[in-house]
Amino acid sequence: MEFDFDVHKIFLEPITKLDSSLIPSRRPLIASSEAQKQIMTVIDEIGKASAKAQRLPAPITSASRMQTNKHHLYILKDCTPKTAGRGAVIGFLKVGCKKLFVLDQKGSHIEAEPLCILDFYIHETLQRHGFGKELFTFMLKNEQVDVHHLAIDRPSEKFLSFLRKHFNLWSTIPQVNNFVVFDGFFRDWKASVKKTPAKRTEGEIKPYSLTDRDFLKQEEGLPWPFSQSQLNLNRASSLGSSPTRACSRHSPGEEDFVKSLRNCRPHSLHRTANSEQEDHSQRRRTSSLNRPQSIHH
């Protein structure tokens, strides 16, 4: 892909790595403002070409997206003599770390933050010339990551064929998201990976689990005579009889207690209260009589 400016002056290396600052490690040979503008133009154009090749409705790689995300963009330029004039861009590879919930071989959800392949494009006229492998190998070395530990966002069949041919990536682990991981993704893993905690079962809920409730019911006892009715209720339930019918039967001691409560008259309580008041007044008069009288001279 050619441009109306000299690509060699903004990209001094065969492969240039860019981050959110859009400033190459080796500074361009032209003024920074002009170089920044040209770099942004290159990113936007190659992003459009990649979206067109993948039949996407909109580009997923652009200068504005690069400035707002912590992604790395590797741009490969053509260094052959035929492009010695203004140069040309062959393709690019965009990577970035993302937090994902990945399924392992057993189907367990694992939270991970792997390096992800987000966009990959080689110009149509320069494919099958080894440029894709050169760019991919450079990225792996620079990021210091094993190819099995990569997660790939919505790879095309052509991209999967490329990975099988050059990196022997065949068996994939099925996922529920748009990312593809290969067998060996969890092998010798060095990044941050943790399994999501399993949901606790009903029996483990504290402090009032079903077991605790049964225990409290057994410990709490009713005073006599109500404990007898409870005993009869439990006995009737264990024998399979009706609980209501069992509760209607009273023990002899309970019947006497209920009758005594019914025969108890309310005025007896007032009589007891009056007797307590009389005793209190009597004590006050007695204490006043025993008090020694004052002596007058």
mmCIF file of C-alpha atoms in Angstrom, residues 65-288:
data_model
loop_
_atom_site.group_PDB
_atom_site.id
_atom_site.type_symbol
_atom_site.label_atom_id
_atom_site.label_comp_id
_atom_site.label_asym_id
_atom_site.label_seq_id
_atom_site.Cartn_x
_atom_site.Cartn_y
_atom_site.Cartn_z
ATOM 1 C CA ARG A 65 -8.763 3.851 18.677
ATOM 2 C CA MET A 66 -5.033 3.415 19.131
ATOM 3 C CA GLN A 67 -4.828 6.614 21.177
ATOM 4 C CA THR A 68 -7.574 5.531 23.566
ATOM 5 C CA ASN A 69 -6.506 1.901 24.106
ATOM 6 C CA LYS A 70 -3.419 0.151 25.411
ATOM 7 C CA HIS A 71 -2.792 -1.743 22.196
ATOM 8 C CA HIS A 72 0.399 -2.394 20.257
ATOM 9 C CA LEU A 73 0.477 -1.979 16.501
ATOM 10 C CA TYR A 74 3.209 -3.603 14.418
ATOM 11 C CA ILE A 75 3.551 -2.104 10.930
ATOM 12 C CA LEU A 76 5.588 -3.898 8.252
ATOM 13 C CA LYS A 77 6.946 -1.825 5.403
ATOM 14 C CA ASP A 78 8.354 -2.936 2.052
ATOM 15 C CA CYS A 79 12.131 -2.565 1.942
ATOM 16 C CA THR A 80 12.695 -3.965 -1.539
ATOM 17 C CA PRO A 81 14.567 -1.810 -4.091
ATOM 18 C CA LYS A 82 11.453 -1.308 -6.200
ATOM 19 C CA THR A 83 9.916 0.733 -3.375
ATOM 20 C CA ALA A 84 13.084 2.577 -2.511
ATOM 21 C CA GLY A 85 11.452 5.872 -3.520
ATOM 22 C CA ARG A 86 8.572 6.561 -1.134
ATOM 23 C CA GLY A 87 8.203 3.081 0.236
ATOM 24 C CA ALA A 88 5.030 1.120 0.896
ATOM 25 C CA VAL A 89 3.253 -0.596 3.775
ATOM 26 C CA ILE A 90 2.798 -4.360 3.461
ATOM 27 C CA GLY A 91 0.558 -4.998 6.443
ATOM 28 C CA PHE A 92 0.085 -4.723 10.187
ATOM 29 C CA LEU A 93 -0.694 -6.725 13.316
ATOM 30 C CA LYS A 94 -2.547 -5.309 16.332
ATOM 31 C CA VAL A 95 -2.398 -6.956 19.767
ATOM 32 C CA GLY A 96 -3.547 -6.097 23.275
ATOM 33 C CA CYS A 97 -4.318 -7.697 26.622
ATOM 34 C CA LYS A 98 -7.948 -8.247 27.529
ATOM 35 C CA LYS A 99 -9.717 -9.686 30.552
ATOM 36 C CA LEU A 100 -11.586 -12.772 29.428
ATOM 37 C CA PHE A 101 -13.530 -15.640 30.946
ATOM 38 C CA VAL A 102 -12.098 -18.664 29.185
ATOM 39 C CA LEU A 103 -13.331 -22.236 29.273
ATOM 40 C CA ASP A 104 -10.722 -24.906 29.880
ATOM 41 C CA GLN A 105 -10.863 -28.498 28.660
ATOM 42 C CA LYS A 106 -13.116 -29.461 31.591
ATOM 43 C CA GLY A 107 -15.591 -26.667 30.920
ATOM 44 C CA SER A 108 -14.615 -24.571 33.951
ATOM 45 C CA HIS A 109 -14.701 -20.796 33.656
ATOM 46 C CA ILE A 110 -11.286 -19.245 34.239
ATOM 47 C CA GLU A 111 -10.600 -15.529 34.467
ATOM 48 C CA ALA A 112 -7.511 -14.615 32.450
ATOM 49 C CA GLU A 113 -5.882 -11.635 30.796
ATOM 50 C CA PRO A 114 -4.015 -13.043 27.798
ATOM 51 C CA LEU A 115 -2.441 -11.236 24.892
ATOM 52 C CA CYS A 116 -5.046 -11.134 22.140
ATOM 53 C CA ILE A 117 -4.724 -10.861 18.372
ATOM 54 C CA LEU A 118 -7.166 -8.059 17.559
ATOM 55 C CA ASP A 119 -6.466 -7.349 13.872
ATOM 56 C CA PHE A 120 -4.156 -8.791 11.233
ATOM 57 C CA TYR A 121 -3.796 -7.757 7.626
ATOM 58 C CA ILE A 122 -1.385 -8.330 4.748
ATOM 59 C CA HIS A 123 -2.004 -6.602 1.439
ATOM 60 C CA GLU A 124 -3.721 -8.898 -1.060
ATOM 61 C CA THR A 125 -0.947 -8.574 -3.656
ATOM 62 C CA LEU A 126 1.747 -9.544 -1.145
ATOM 63 C CA GLN A 127 0.179 -12.541 0.565
ATOM 64 C CA ARG A 128 1.872 -15.969 0.494
ATOM 65 C CA HIS A 129 5.289 -14.345 0.370
ATOM 66 C CA GLY A 130 6.292 -14.994 3.992
ATOM 67 C CA PHE A 131 5.503 -11.455 5.188
ATOM 68 C CA GLY A 132 2.745 -12.594 7.537
ATOM 69 C CA LYS A 133 4.989 -15.133 9.236
ATOM 70 C CA GLU A 134 7.779 -12.553 9.521
ATOM 71 C CA LEU A 135 5.452 -10.047 11.166
ATOM 72 C CA PHE A 136 3.875 -12.609 13.488
ATOM 73 C CA THR A 137 7.236 -14.035 14.594
ATOM 74 C CA PHE A 138 8.570 -10.545 15.319
ATOM 75 C CA MET A 139 5.550 -9.798 17.504
ATOM 76 C CA LEU A 140 5.930 -13.028 19.509
ATOM 77 C CA LYS A 141 9.574 -12.265 20.208
ATOM 78 C CA ASN A 142 8.928 -8.646 21.127
ATOM 79 C CA GLU A 143 5.994 -9.434 23.423
ATOM 80 C CA GLN A 144 7.823 -12.466 24.868
ATOM 81 C CA VAL A 145 4.771 -14.683 24.605
ATOM 82 C CA ASP A 146 4.251 -18.262 23.468
ATOM 83 C CA VAL A 147 2.002 -18.694 20.470
ATOM 84 C CA HIS A 148 -0.165 -21.200 22.381
ATOM 85 C CA HIS A 149 -0.990 -18.550 24.989
ATOM 86 C CA LEU A 150 -2.626 -16.196 22.503
ATOM 87 C CA ALA A 151 -6.349 -15.557 22.231
ATOM 88 C CA ILE A 152 -7.586 -14.550 18.784
ATOM 89 C CA ASP A 153 -10.577 -12.321 18.218
ATOM 90 C CA ARG A 154 -12.900 -13.681 15.502
ATOM 91 C CA PRO A 155 -10.277 -15.253 13.241
ATOM 92 C CA SER A 156 -11.206 -15.893 9.635
ATOM 93 C CA GLU A 157 -10.755 -19.302 8.083
ATOM 94 C CA LYS A 158 -7.794 -17.941 6.141
ATOM 95 C CA PHE A 159 -6.158 -16.791 9.391
ATOM 96 C CA LEU A 160 -6.752 -20.166 11.050
ATOM 97 C CA SER A 161 -5.180 -21.868 8.041
ATOM 98 C CA PHE A 162 -2.190 -19.534 8.392
ATOM 99 C CA LEU A 163 -1.765 -20.521 12.061
ATOM 100 C CA ARG A 164 -2.014 -24.223 11.275
ATOM 101 C CA LYS A 165 0.560 -23.983 8.532
ATOM 102 C CA HIS A 166 3.220 -21.863 10.231
ATOM 103 C CA PHE A 167 2.687 -22.458 13.979
ATOM 104 C CA ASN A 168 1.096 -25.913 14.098
ATOM 105 C CA LEU A 169 -2.029 -24.668 15.898
ATOM 106 C CA TRP A 170 -4.726 -27.193 15.132
ATOM 107 C CA SER A 171 -6.918 -28.158 18.085
ATOM 108 C CA THR A 172 -9.044 -25.377 19.564
ATOM 109 C CA ILE A 173 -10.902 -25.218 22.886
ATOM 110 C CA PRO A 174 -14.552 -24.229 22.294
ATOM 111 C CA GLN A 175 -15.522 -20.900 23.859
ATOM 112 C CA VAL A 176 -18.773 -19.032 24.426
ATOM 113 C CA ASN A 177 -17.319 -15.672 23.336
ATOM 114 C CA ASN A 178 -15.810 -14.518 20.040
ATOM 115 C CA PHE A 179 -12.251 -15.464 20.988
ATOM 116 C CA VAL A 180 -10.464 -18.624 19.929
ATOM 117 C CA VAL A 181 -7.862 -20.347 22.097
ATOM 118 C CA PHE A 182 -5.871 -23.415 21.170
ATOM 119 C CA ASP A 183 -4.956 -26.582 22.976
ATOM 120 C CA GLY A 184 -1.998 -25.701 25.180
ATOM 121 C CA PHE A 185 -3.409 -22.321 26.196
ATOM 122 C CA PHE A 186 -3.319 -23.315 29.893
ATOM 123 C CA ARG A 187 -0.010 -25.147 29.638
ATOM 124 C CA ASP A 188 2.874 -23.501 31.549
ATOM 125 C CA TRP A 189 0.694 -20.455 32.091
ATOM 126 C CA LYS A 190 2.588 -17.527 33.625
ATOM 127 C CA ALA A 191 -0.002 -14.753 33.505
ATOM 128 C CA SER A 192 -2.680 -14.017 36.054
ATOM 129 C CA VAL A 193 -5.257 -16.795 35.957
ATOM 130 C CA LYS A 194 -7.826 -17.636 38.609
ATOM 131 C CA LYS A 195 -10.864 -19.837 38.664
ATOM 132 C CA THR A 196 -14.156 -18.210 39.505
ATOM 133 C CA PRO A 197 -15.423 -19.368 42.912
ATOM 134 C CA ALA A 198 -18.092 -22.020 42.735
ATOM 135 C CA LYS A 199 -21.531 -21.153 44.047
ATOM 136 C CA ARG A 200 -22.148 -22.373 47.576
ATOM 137 C CA THR A 201 -24.798 -24.992 48.019
ATOM 138 C CA GLU A 202 -27.883 -24.424 50.134
ATOM 139 C CA GLY A 203 -26.493 -26.492 52.990
ATOM 140 C CA GLU A 204 -23.443 -24.225 53.349
ATOM 141 C CA ILE A 205 -25.374 -20.997 53.889
ATOM 142 C CA LYS A 206 -24.625 -19.541 57.307
ATOM 143 C CA PRO A 207 -25.645 -18.802 60.001
ATOM 144 C CA TYR A 208 -29.140 -20.231 59.517
ATOM 145 C CA SER A 209 -28.802 -23.337 57.449
ATOM 146 C CA LEU A 210 -31.423 -26.047 57.534
ATOM 147 C CA THR A 211 -29.267 -28.117 59.866
ATOM 148 C CA ASP A 212 -28.893 -25.240 62.312
ATOM 149 C CA ARG A 213 -32.606 -24.627 62.335
ATOM 150 C CA ASP A 214 -33.325 -28.266 63.184
ATOM 151 C CA PHE A 215 -30.708 -28.118 65.913
ATOM 152 C CA LEU A 216 -32.292 -25.035 67.482
ATOM 153 C CA LYS A 217 -35.702 -26.675 67.424
ATOM 154 C CA GLN A 218 -34.325 -29.647 69.295
ATOM 155 C CA GLU A 219 -32.557 -27.521 71.917
ATOM 156 C CA GLU A 220 -35.470 -25.194 72.668
ATOM 157 C CA GLY A 221 -37.880 -26.825 75.122
ATOM 158 C CA LEU A 222 -41.300 -25.670 76.355
ATOM 159 C CA PRO A 223 -42.143 -25.604 80.098
ATOM 160 C CA TRP A 224 -44.540 -28.103 81.575
ATOM 161 C CA PRO A 225 -47.364 -28.694 80.799
ATOM 162 C CA PHE A 226 -46.952 -27.416 77.227
ATOM 163 C CA SER A 227 -44.039 -29.769 76.675
ATOM 164 C CA GLN A 228 -46.449 -32.682 77.130
ATOM 165 C CA SER A 229 -48.687 -31.462 74.332
ATOM 166 C CA GLN A 230 -45.665 -31.004 72.086
ATOM 167 C CA LEU A 231 -44.567 -34.535 72.917
ATOM 168 C CA ASN A 232 -48.003 -35.858 72.036
ATOM 169 C CA LEU A 233 -47.919 -33.891 68.789
ATOM 170 C CA ASN A 234 -44.577 -35.373 67.781
ATOM 171 C CA ARG A 235 -45.738 -38.860 68.786
ATOM 172 C CA ALA A 236 -48.910 -38.506 66.760
ATOM 173 C CA SER A 237 -46.976 -37.238 63.753
ATOM 174 C CA SER A 238 -44.541 -40.133 63.948
ATOM 175 C CA LEU A 239 -47.406 -42.624 64.075
ATOM 176 C CA GLY A 240 -49.050 -41.078 61.046
ATOM 177 C CA SER A 241 -52.169 -39.770 62.826
ATOM 178 C CA SER A 242 -53.656 -36.331 62.345
ATOM 179 C CA PRO A 243 -51.766 -33.590 64.233
ATOM 180 C CA THR A 244 -54.991 -31.668 64.893
ATOM 181 C CA ARG A 245 -56.654 -34.665 66.456
ATOM 182 C CA ALA A 246 -53.597 -35.330 68.589
ATOM 183 C CA CYS A 247 -53.527 -31.766 69.882
ATOM 184 C CA SER A 248 -57.180 -31.945 71.029
ATOM 185 C CA ARG A 249 -56.298 -34.613 73.613
ATOM 186 C CA HIS A 250 -54.976 -33.250 76.914
ATOM 187 C CA SER A 251 -53.034 -35.085 79.547
ATOM 188 C CA PRO A 252 -54.555 -35.248 83.048
ATOM 189 C CA GLY A 253 -52.060 -32.787 84.465
ATOM 190 C CA GLU A 254 -52.692 -30.325 81.690
ATOM 191 C CA GLU A 255 -56.490 -30.493 82.170
ATOM 192 C CA ASP A 256 -56.133 -29.611 85.881
ATOM 193 C CA PHE A 257 -53.864 -26.696 85.057
ATOM 194 C CA VAL A 258 -56.291 -25.318 82.464
ATOM 195 C CA LYS A 259 -59.227 -25.655 84.875
ATOM 196 C CA SER A 260 -57.331 -23.771 87.579
ATOM 197 C CA LEU A 261 -56.653 -20.930 85.141
ATOM 198 C CA ARG A 262 -60.328 -20.753 84.217
ATOM 199 C CA ASN A 263 -61.456 -20.710 87.880
ATOM 200 C CA CYS A 264 -59.004 -17.979 88.773
ATOM 201 C CA ARG A 265 -60.953 -14.744 89.264
ATOM 202 C CA PRO A 266 -59.591 -11.340 88.304
ATOM 203 C CA HIS A 267 -60.524 -9.684 91.660
ATOM 204 C CA SER A 268 -58.136 -12.013 93.475
ATOM 205 C CA LEU A 269 -55.287 -10.138 91.852
ATOM 206 C CA HIS A 270 -56.640 -6.833 93.180
ATOM 207 C CA ARG A 271 -56.993 -8.360 96.628
ATOM 208 C CA THR A 272 -53.366 -9.363 96.599
ATOM 209 C CA ALA A 273 -52.327 -5.867 95.544
ATOM 210 C CA ASN A 274 -54.419 -4.277 98.359
ATOM 211 C CA SER A 275 -52.866 -6.562 100.941
ATOM 212 C CA GLU A 276 -49.392 -5.516 99.778
ATOM 213 C CA GLN A 277 -50.346 -1.824 100.166
ATOM 214 C CA GLU A 278 -51.697 -2.436 103.717
ATOM 215 C CA ASP A 279 -48.473 -4.179 104.723
ATOM 216 C CA HIS A 280 -46.451 -1.260 103.382
ATOM 217 C CA SER A 281 -48.507 1.352 105.343
ATOM 218 C CA GLN A 282 -48.288 -0.759 108.490
ATOM 219 C CA ARG A 283 -44.491 -0.846 108.202
ATOM 220 C CA ARG A 284 -44.388 2.944 107.883
ATOM 221 C CA ARG A 285 -46.487 3.463 111.075
ATOM 222 C CA THR A 286 -44.340 1.026 113.010
ATOM 223 C CA SER A 287 -41.147 2.769 111.971
ATOM 224 C CA SER A 288 -42.564 6.149 113.061
#
